[in-house]
Tab-separated table of C-alpha atoms and ligand atoms in Angstrom:
chain	number	residue	atom	x	y	z
A	1	UNK	CA	17.161	13.842	17.001
A	2	UNK	CA	17.713	14.972	13.556
A	3	UNK	CA	13.928	15.216	11.994
A	4	UNK	CA	13.361	14.738	8.141
A	5	UNK	CA	11.141	17.716	7.759
A	6	UNK	CA	10.383	19.077	3.479
A	7	UNK	CA	10.131	22.181	2.003
A	8	UNK	CA	7.353	22.458	2.888
A	9	UNK	CA	7.092	22.136	6.375
A	10	UNK	CA	6.013	18.288	5.972
A	11	UNK	CA	7.320	15.329	8.379
A	12	UNK	CA	8.068	12.658	6.937
A	13	UNK	CA	8.202	9.594	9.295
A	14	UNK	CA	6.801	6.723	7.486
A	15	UNK	CA	8.420	4.438	5.024
A	16	UNK	CA	6.645	2.119	2.741
A	17	UNK	CA	9.180	-0.251	0.787
A	18	UNK	CA	8.736	-2.942	-1.674
A	19	UNK	CA	10.192	-5.875	-1.558
A	20	UNK	CA	9.449	-6.921	-4.142
A	21	UNK	CA	7.982	-6.520	-7.972
A	22	UNK	CA	7.064	-10.062	-8.789
A	23	UNK	CA	3.007	-11.152	-8.262
A	24	UNK	CA	0.714	-14.463	-8.019
A	25	UNK	CA	-1.436	-11.859	-9.335
A	26	UNK	CA	-2.765	-9.753	-12.406
A	27	UNK	CA	-4.942	-7.553	-11.536
A	28	UNK	CA	-6.762	-5.407	-13.953
A	29	UNK	CA	-6.015	-2.136	-11.942
A	30	UNK	CA	-2.342	-2.768	-11.827
A	31	UNK	CA	-0.230	-5.064	-14.362
A	32	UNK	CA	-1.182	-5.762	-17.594
A	33	UNK	CA	-2.533	-9.296	-18.292
A	34	UNK	CA	1.363	-10.628	-19.954
A	35	UNK	CA	4.435	-10.003	-20.591
A	36	UNK	CA	5.539	-8.525	-17.855
A	37	UNK	CA	10.034	-8.542	-17.601
A	38	UNK	CA	10.693	-8.936	-14.246
A	39	UNK	CA	13.235	-7.226	-12.522
A	40	UNK	CA	16.490	-9.901	-12.439
A	41	UNK	CA	16.845	-10.899	-8.254
A	42	UNK	CA	20.247	-8.953	-8.947
A	43	UNK	CA	18.640	-5.975	-8.632
A	44	UNK	CA	16.776	-6.134	-5.942
A	45	UNK	CA	17.637	-5.238	-2.486
A	46	UNK	CA	18.819	-7.353	-0.610
A	47	UNK	CA	16.955	-8.067	3.231
A	48	UNK	CA	19.923	-7.502	4.654
A	49	UNK	CA	20.564	-4.044	2.364
A	50	UNK	CA	17.371	-3.035	3.252
A	51	UNK	CA	17.442	-3.271	6.733
A	52	UNK	CA	20.153	-1.296	6.181
A	53	UNK	CA	18.738	1.860	5.420
A	54	UNK	CA	15.805	1.498	7.803
A	55	UNK	CA	18.263	1.600	10.659
A	56	UNK	CA	19.898	4.862	8.489
A	57	UNK	CA	16.169	5.750	8.029
A	58	UNK	CA	15.455	5.531	11.907
A	59	UNK	CA	18.362	7.887	12.557
A	60	UNK	CA	16.552	10.372	11.079
A	61	UNK	CA	12.684	9.557	12.314
A	62	UNK	CA	10.930	7.187	10.052
A	63	UNK	CA	9.311	5.587	12.895
A	64	UNK	CA	6.279	3.368	10.605
A	65	UNK	CA	6.976	0.822	8.163
A	66	UNK	CA	4.102	-0.255	5.157
A	67	UNK	CA	5.893	-4.063	3.360
A	68	UNK	CA	4.516	-4.165	0.085
A	69	UNK	CA	4.881	-4.865	-3.464
A	70	UNK	CA	4.231	-6.667	-5.783
A	71	UNK	CA	2.859	-9.083	-3.391
A	72	UNK	CA	4.708	-9.013	-1.314
A	73	UNK	CA	4.197	-12.877	0.358
A	74	UNK	CA	5.772	-14.380	-3.393
A	75	UNK	CA	9.060	-12.912	-1.680
A	76	UNK	CA	11.195	-15.960	0.340
A	77	UNK	CA	11.808	-15.342	4.437
A	78	UNK	CA	9.971	-12.001	4.349
A	79	UNK	CA	9.589	-13.421	8.248
A	80	UNK	CA	13.289	-12.863	8.269
A	81	UNK	CA	13.344	-9.098	7.201
A	82	UNK	CA	10.886	-8.455	9.684
A	83	UNK	CA	12.784	-9.626	12.850
A	84	UNK	CA	15.332	-7.597	12.135
A	85	UNK	CA	13.630	-4.043	10.958
A	86	UNK	CA	11.713	-5.328	14.548
A	87	UNK	CA	15.177	-5.746	16.169
A	88	UNK	CA	15.885	-1.450	15.156
A	89	UNK	CA	16.280	1.192	17.549
A	90	UNK	CA	12.891	3.452	16.940
A	91	UNK	CA	11.049	1.805	14.978
A	92	UNK	CA	7.200	1.434	16.231
A	93	UNK	CA	5.310	-0.822	13.562
A	94	UNK	CA	5.467	-2.419	10.844
A	95	UNK	CA	3.145	-3.664	8.606
A	96	UNK	CA	2.397	-5.368	5.690
A	97	UNK	CA	-0.531	-5.119	2.612
A	98	UNK	CA	-1.459	-7.486	0.752
A	99	UNK	CA	-3.404	-9.443	-1.659
A	100	UNK	CA	-4.278	-12.666	0.402
A	101	UNK	CA	-3.627	-15.376	-0.857
A	102	UNK	CA	-0.569	-16.478	1.113
A	103	UNK	CA	-1.695	-15.537	4.549
A	104	UNK	CA	-2.601	-19.648	5.201
A	105	UNK	CA	0.949	-20.768	4.371
A	106	UNK	CA	3.211	-17.087	5.755
A	107	UNK	CA	0.841	-15.465	8.664
A	108	UNK	CA	2.527	-17.961	11.280
A	109	UNK	CA	5.391	-16.919	10.138
A	110	UNK	CA	4.864	-13.351	10.488
A	111	UNK	CA	3.206	-13.070	13.350
A	112	UNK	CA	6.079	-14.787	15.242
A	113	UNK	CA	8.204	-12.481	13.909
A	114	UNK	CA	6.637	-9.425	14.900
A	115	UNK	CA	4.792	-7.582	12.166
A	116	UNK	CA	2.509	-5.913	14.165
A	117	UNK	CA	-0.462	-5.386	11.498
A	118	UNK	CA	-2.183	-5.955	7.873
A	119	UNK	CA	-4.273	-4.582	5.211
A	120	UNK	CA	-5.662	-6.743	3.321
A	121	UNK	CA	-7.159	-6.308	-1.057
A	122	UNK	CA	-9.999	-7.261	-1.121
A	123	UNK	CA	-12.985	-5.331	-4.413
A	124	UNK	CA	-15.300	-7.834	-4.835
A	125	UNK	CA	-16.865	-10.684	-2.843
A	126	UNK	CA	-18.082	-12.721	-5.803
A	127	UNK	CA	-16.171	-15.578	-6.575
A	128	UNK	CA	-16.299	-15.041	-10.935
A	129	UNK	CA	-15.184	-11.466	-10.201
A	130	UNK	CA	-12.958	-12.070	-7.900
A	131	UNK	CA	-11.113	-13.858	-10.829
A	132	UNK	CA	-11.980	-11.063	-13.394
A	133	UNK	CA	-10.382	-8.476	-11.748
A	134	UNK	CA	-7.149	-9.753	-10.521
A	135	UNK	CA	-6.994	-12.679	-13.994
A	136	UNK	CA	-4.806	-15.396	-11.356
A	137	UNK	CA	-7.387	-15.121	-7.946
A	138	UNK	CA	-8.812	-17.813	-6.224
A	139	UNK	CA	-11.314	-16.313	-3.528
A	140	UNK	CA	-10.959	-18.869	-1.208
A	141	UNK	CA	-7.249	-18.205	-0.447
A	142	UNK	CA	-8.077	-14.844	0.872
A	143	UNK	CA	-11.262	-15.193	2.494
A	144	UNK	CA	-9.293	-18.420	4.851
A	145	UNK	CA	-6.577	-15.455	5.003
A	146	UNK	CA	-8.910	-13.817	7.213
A	147	UNK	CA	-9.953	-16.387	9.174
A	148	UNK	CA	-5.981	-17.487	9.809
A	149	UNK	CA	-5.801	-13.945	10.834
A	150	UNK	CA	-7.710	-14.186	13.323
A	151	UNK	CA	-7.229	-17.151	14.695
A	152	UNK	CA	-4.034	-16.018	14.879
A	153	UNK	CA	-4.837	-13.132	17.532
A	154	UNK	CA	-3.529	-10.592	14.197
A	155	UNK	CA	-5.281	-6.960	15.842
A	156	UNK	CA	-6.276	-4.099	13.734
A	157	UNK	CA	-7.008	-5.831	10.247
A	158	UNK	CA	-7.750	-3.606	7.924
A	159	UNK	CA	-9.426	-4.090	3.617
A	160	UNK	CA	-8.417	-1.639	0.673
A	161	UNK	CA	-11.138	-2.392	-1.134
A	162	UNK	CA	-9.920	0.249	-4.636
A	163	UNK	CA	-13.334	0.795	-6.408
A	164	UNK	CA	-14.243	1.052	-10.565
A	165	UNK	CA	-17.301	1.932	-12.013
A	166	UNK	CA	-18.919	-0.634	-13.775
A	167	UNK	CA	-16.980	-3.204	-12.157
A	168	UNK	CA	-17.567	-2.891	-8.525
A	169	UNK	CA	-19.075	-0.084	-7.688
A	170	UNK	CA	-22.576	-2.485	-6.314
A	171	UNK	CA	-20.632	-3.936	-4.323
A	172	UNK	CA	-20.133	-1.348	-1.837
A	173	UNK	CA	-22.506	-2.449	0.420
A	174	UNK	CA	-22.032	-5.816	0.676
A	175	UNK	CA	-18.082	-5.222	1.439
A	176	UNK	CA	-18.839	-2.842	4.136
A	177	UNK	CA	-21.347	-4.849	5.570
A	178	UNK	CA	-18.586	-8.411	5.449
A	179	UNK	CA	-16.265	-5.432	7.468
A	180	UNK	CA	-18.829	-4.831	9.460
A	181	UNK	CA	-19.570	-8.689	10.446
A	182	UNK	CA	-15.524	-9.691	10.794
A	183	UNK	CA	-15.067	-6.349	12.381
A	184	UNK	CA	-12.255	-4.926	10.544
A	185	UNK	CA	-12.069	-1.467	9.285
A	186	UNK	CA	-12.441	-0.644	5.567
A	187	UNK	CA	-10.957	1.823	3.040
A	188	UNK	CA	-12.373	2.436	-0.312
A	189	UNK	CA	-9.511	4.017	-2.437
A	190	UNK	CA	-10.354	5.691	-5.222
A	191	UNK	CA	-8.861	4.331	-8.691
A	192	UNK	CA	-5.579	5.758	-9.342
A	193	UNK	CA	-4.379	6.584	-12.887
A	194	UNK	CA	-1.063	3.912	-13.399
A	195	UNK	CA	0.398	2.350	-16.773
A	196	UNK	CA	-2.106	-0.184	-17.519
A	197	UNK	CA	-4.783	1.871	-17.545
A	198	UNK	CA	-5.315	4.512	-20.023
A	199	UNK	CA	-8.954	4.929	-20.547
A	200	UNK	CA	-9.196	5.219	-16.251
A	201	UNK	CA	-11.750	8.405	-16.405
A	202	UNK	CA	-14.026	5.766	-17.845
A	203	UNK	CA	-13.617	3.800	-14.091
A	204	UNK	CA	-13.650	6.122	-11.837
A	205	UNK	CA	-15.829	6.940	-8.974
A	206	UNK	CA	-15.168	10.087	-6.505
A	207	UNK	CA	-15.042	9.025	-2.835
A	208	UNK	CA	-17.965	11.480	-2.884
A	209	UNK	CA	-19.936	8.782	-4.683
A	210	UNK	CA	-19.014	6.128	-2.786
A	211	UNK	CA	-20.436	7.893	-0.052
A	212	UNK	CA	-23.865	8.361	-1.682
A	213	UNK	CA	-24.355	4.837	-1.883
A	214	UNK	CA	-23.400	4.119	1.874
A	215	UNK	CA	-25.864	6.540	3.102
A	216	UNK	CA	-28.323	4.530	1.325
A	217	UNK	CA	-28.387	2.124	4.190
A	218	UNK	CA	-25.097	4.005	7.211
A	219	UNK	CA	-25.296	6.455	9.013
A	220	UNK	CA	-21.256	8.035	8.539
A	221	UNK	CA	-20.268	9.814	11.394
A	222	UNK	CA	-17.028	11.501	10.908
A	223	UNK	CA	-14.341	10.127	13.532
A	224	UNK	CA	-11.621	10.882	15.614
A	225	UNK	CA	-9.793	7.740	14.350
A	226	UNK	CA	-6.252	8.287	12.164
A	227	UNK	CA	-4.293	5.967	10.633
A	228	UNK	CA	-0.646	6.172	9.012
A	229	UNK	CA	-2.088	7.702	6.081
A	230	UNK	CA	-3.810	9.706	4.214
A	231	UNK	CA	-7.435	7.962	5.032
A	232	UNK	CA	-10.679	10.114	6.486
A	233	UNK	CA	-13.155	7.796	8.974
A	234	UNK	CA	-16.810	7.891	10.009
A	235	UNK	CA	-17.901	5.739	11.903
A	236	UNK	CA	-20.577	3.735	11.077
A	237	UNK	CA	-22.214	1.656	14.101
A	238	UNK	CA	-19.261	0.046	16.079
A	239	UNK	CA	-16.846	-0.086	13.080
A	240	UNK	CA	-15.383	1.819	10.623
A	241	UNK	CA	-15.725	3.070	7.561
A	242	UNK	CA	-11.851	5.274	5.920
A	243	UNK	CA	-12.153	6.884	1.985
A	244	UNK	CA	-8.794	7.067	0.602
A	245	UNK	CA	-9.130	10.724	-2.260
A	246	UNK	CA	-6.037	10.627	-4.125
A	247	UNK	CA	-7.447	12.551	-7.172
A	248	UNK	CA	-10.706	14.032	-5.859
A	249	UNK	CA	-9.008	15.845	-2.637
A	250	UNK	CA	-5.669	16.075	-2.569
A	251	UNK	CA	-4.128	15.102	0.821
A	252	UNK	CA	-0.024	16.954	-0.523
A	253	UNK	CA	-0.101	19.062	2.147
A	254	UNK	CA	-0.607	16.065	5.530
A	255	UNK	CA	2.043	13.355	3.468
A	256	UNK	CA	4.593	11.860	6.050
A	257	UNK	CA	5.192	9.409	3.091
A	258	UNK	CA	8.320	8.698	1.127
A	259	UNK	CA	8.192	5.236	-0.561
A	260	UNK	CA	11.544	2.607	-1.520
A	261	UNK	CA	11.068	0.573	-4.371
A	262	UNK	CA	12.122	-3.120	-4.675
A	263	UNK	CA	15.528	-2.180	-7.272
A	264	UNK	CA	16.783	0.595	-4.298
A	265	UNK	CA	14.884	3.958	-5.475
A	266	UNK	CA	14.244	6.373	-2.917
A	267	UNK	CA	10.852	8.177	-4.689
A	268	UNK	CA	9.750	10.971	-2.917
A	269	UNK	CA	5.991	11.025	-4.040
A	270	UNK	CA	4.252	8.201	-6.081
A	271	UNK	CA	2.956	10.618	-8.737
A	272	UNK	CA	5.927	12.071	-9.698
A	273	UNK	CA	8.878	11.079	-11.370
A	274	UNK	CA	11.991	11.814	-9.846
A	275	UNK	CA	13.684	8.733	-7.886
A	276	UNK	CA	16.871	8.855	-5.563
A	277	UNK	CA	18.839	5.736	-6.045
A	278	UNK	CA	20.448	4.493	-2.738
A	279	UNK	CA	20.989	0.524	-3.713
A	280	UNK	CA	24.766	1.452	-4.742
A	281	UNK	CA	25.833	2.654	-1.463
A	282	UNK	CA	23.215	-0.480	0.090
A	283	UNK	CA	25.567	-2.339	-1.556
A	284	UNK	CA	28.722	-0.792	-0.202
A	285	UNK	CA	27.537	0.065	3.373
A	286	UNK	CA	27.661	3.133	3.478
A	287	UNK	CA	25.777	4.499	5.598
A	288	UNK	CA	27.025	8.633	5.480
A	289	UNK	CA	26.178	8.534	1.978
A	290	UNK	CA	22.107	7.072	2.352
A	291	UNK	CA	21.900	9.389	4.888
A	292	UNK	CA	23.226	12.279	2.505
A	293	UNK	CA	20.922	10.215	-0.280
A	294	UNK	CA	17.641	9.868	2.340
A	295	UNK	CA	17.373	13.581	2.847
A	296	UNK	CA	18.502	14.766	-0.460
A	297	UNK	CA	15.409	12.534	-1.774
A	298	UNK	CA	13.562	14.436	1.043
A	299	UNK	CA	14.267	17.745	-0.912
A	300	UNK	CA	13.301	17.389	-4.135
A	301	UNK	CA	9.885	15.911	-2.086
A	302	UNK	CA	7.142	18.303	-4.167
A	303	UNK	CA	4.325	19.715	-2.596
A	304	UNK	CA	2.565	17.842	-4.338
A	305	UNK	CA	1.089	14.839	-6.890
A	306	UNK	CA	0.891	14.745	-10.817
A	307	UNK	CA	-1.033	11.858	-11.173
A	308	UNK	CA	-3.163	13.897	-13.554
A	309	UNK	CA	-0.933	15.315	-16.056
A	310	UNK	CA	-0.176	12.090	-18.409
A	311	UNK	CA	3.402	10.987	-18.484
A	312	UNK	CA	4.104	10.159	-14.970
A	313	UNK	CA	2.091	6.986	-14.387
A	314	UNK	CA	4.024	4.561	-12.684
A	315	UNK	CA	3.746	0.884	-12.268
A	316	UNK	CA	1.563	0.465	-8.688
A	317	UNK	CA	3.580	-2.368	-8.235
A	318	UNK	CA	6.422	-1.535	-8.876
A	319	UNK	CA	6.065	1.462	-6.380
A	320	UNK	CA	4.023	-0.512	-3.632
A	321	UNK	CA	0.904	2.050	-4.186
B	401	LIG	N1	-0.683	-7.373	-3.705
B	401	LIG	C1	-0.459	-6.138	-2.636
B	401	LIG	C2	-1.864	-6.065	-2.725
B	401	LIG	O1	-2.546	-6.268	-3.852
B	401	LIG	O2	-2.515	-4.908	-1.029
B	401	LIG	C3	0.343	-5.264	-2.009
B	401	LIG	C4	1.111	-4.688	-3.179
B	401	LIG	S1	-0.304	-3.045	-4.419
B	401	LIG	C5	0.166	-2.438	-5.466
B	401	LIG	C6	-0.772	-2.128	-2.761
B	401	LIG	C7	-2.239	-1.408	-2.887
B	401	LIG	O3	-2.093	-0.354	-4.202
B	401	LIG	C8	-3.357	-2.113	-2.841
B	401	LIG	O4	-4.663	-2.378	-2.073
B	401	LIG	C9	-3.737	-2.317	-4.810
B	401	LIG	O5	-5.088	-2.725	-4.694
B	401	LIG	C10	-3.900	-0.625	-4.981
B	401	LIG	N2	-3.611	-0.436	-6.046
B	401	LIG	C11	-3.278	-1.128	-6.995
B	401	LIG	N3	-3.259	0.030	-8.044
B	401	LIG	C12	-4.126	1.038	-7.727
B	401	LIG	C13	-4.812	1.302	-8.733
B	401	LIG	N4	-4.587	1.375	-10.680
B	401	LIG	N5	-5.717	3.403	-8.292
B	401	LIG	C14	-6.113	2.732	-6.542
B	401	LIG	N6	-5.229	1.509	-5.717
B	401	LIG	C15	-4.078	0.927	-6.053
B	402	LIG	FE1	-0.757	-7.676	-7.795
B	402	LIG	FE2	-1.430	-5.974	-5.510
B	402	LIG	FE3	-1.239	-5.570	-8.067
B	402	LIG	FE4	-2.708	-6.811	-7.592
B	402	LIG	S1	-2.941	-4.633	-6.658
B	402	LIG	S2	-1.398	-7.485	-9.291
B	402	LIG	S3	-2.171	-8.020	-6.052
B	402	LIG	S4	0.504	-5.582	-6.375
């Protein structure tokens, strides 16, 4: 089978799909408080168009899919999309990244549709702070979401935590404990510059500093565990903690991913402005053209991100994180 190998010898097998730019939260590091102009639905790929693209991508060796957003659960009928993707030959895993607030309502349907696993983003355990970070969220909804996943028998649930200096860095140990008690892995992510946070350096805290905080209570042992992404894992007692270091130690040399935006553009790299639009080809059902466009996106995938240079700070909610 043909594989997607880029100019730097990286094999691309992982596709993150943002299915909507909309969200029921307005996290301070991701979206502005107001004044957001949502893309009209006519600009957004339909589920059938997404599935056609995934069919073509699977023929070229993509075997893992992550559904993201915006908040993917605010788009109606996501379980239908999961069923469609699940039936595509060559797709081994479909996972979802969510803010967790709507799991109570939709997790059962997702399980029945065949979703393999879920990552919940959670940056704090304090209700007031949760409201401050997400602007619109209620932590109870998210905590109930964890319970629902347990009841439904979801395995390999993960927590993603973005750590921000002076905002939630005092909760690293509490979040660790929460994850260990629940028996889920937690991954700490370095805060990345985006178009909504101009003074990002103020909030940035490196993974080395986060590790030092954790080591005041826990012993971190390097672990062999691998995920689909760039996380480096350590074992802590019976659990695992992962660290994602887009800035302090880039993982571009082993990057295996591309992204598809909700309005139908392939992003070869999160930290690079290049885009390849597949919308027209998807709308026409032109599989050969979709294949050519996907190969083109892989051909132009840059060696490394340029997140630290100005002007390329994209919107996380538009590209799916
Ligand atoms: N709404 C879903 C959620 O929050 O999980 C999915 C989309 S969200 C854009 C995907 C991930 O990107 C989340 O884990 C979020 O914390 C992360 N993210 C957003 N802005 C970020 C930033 N400036 N730095 C690091 N991670 C960020
Ligand atoms: Fe919404 Fe997720 Fe962005 Fe928060 S991080 S505003 S939940 S898309």
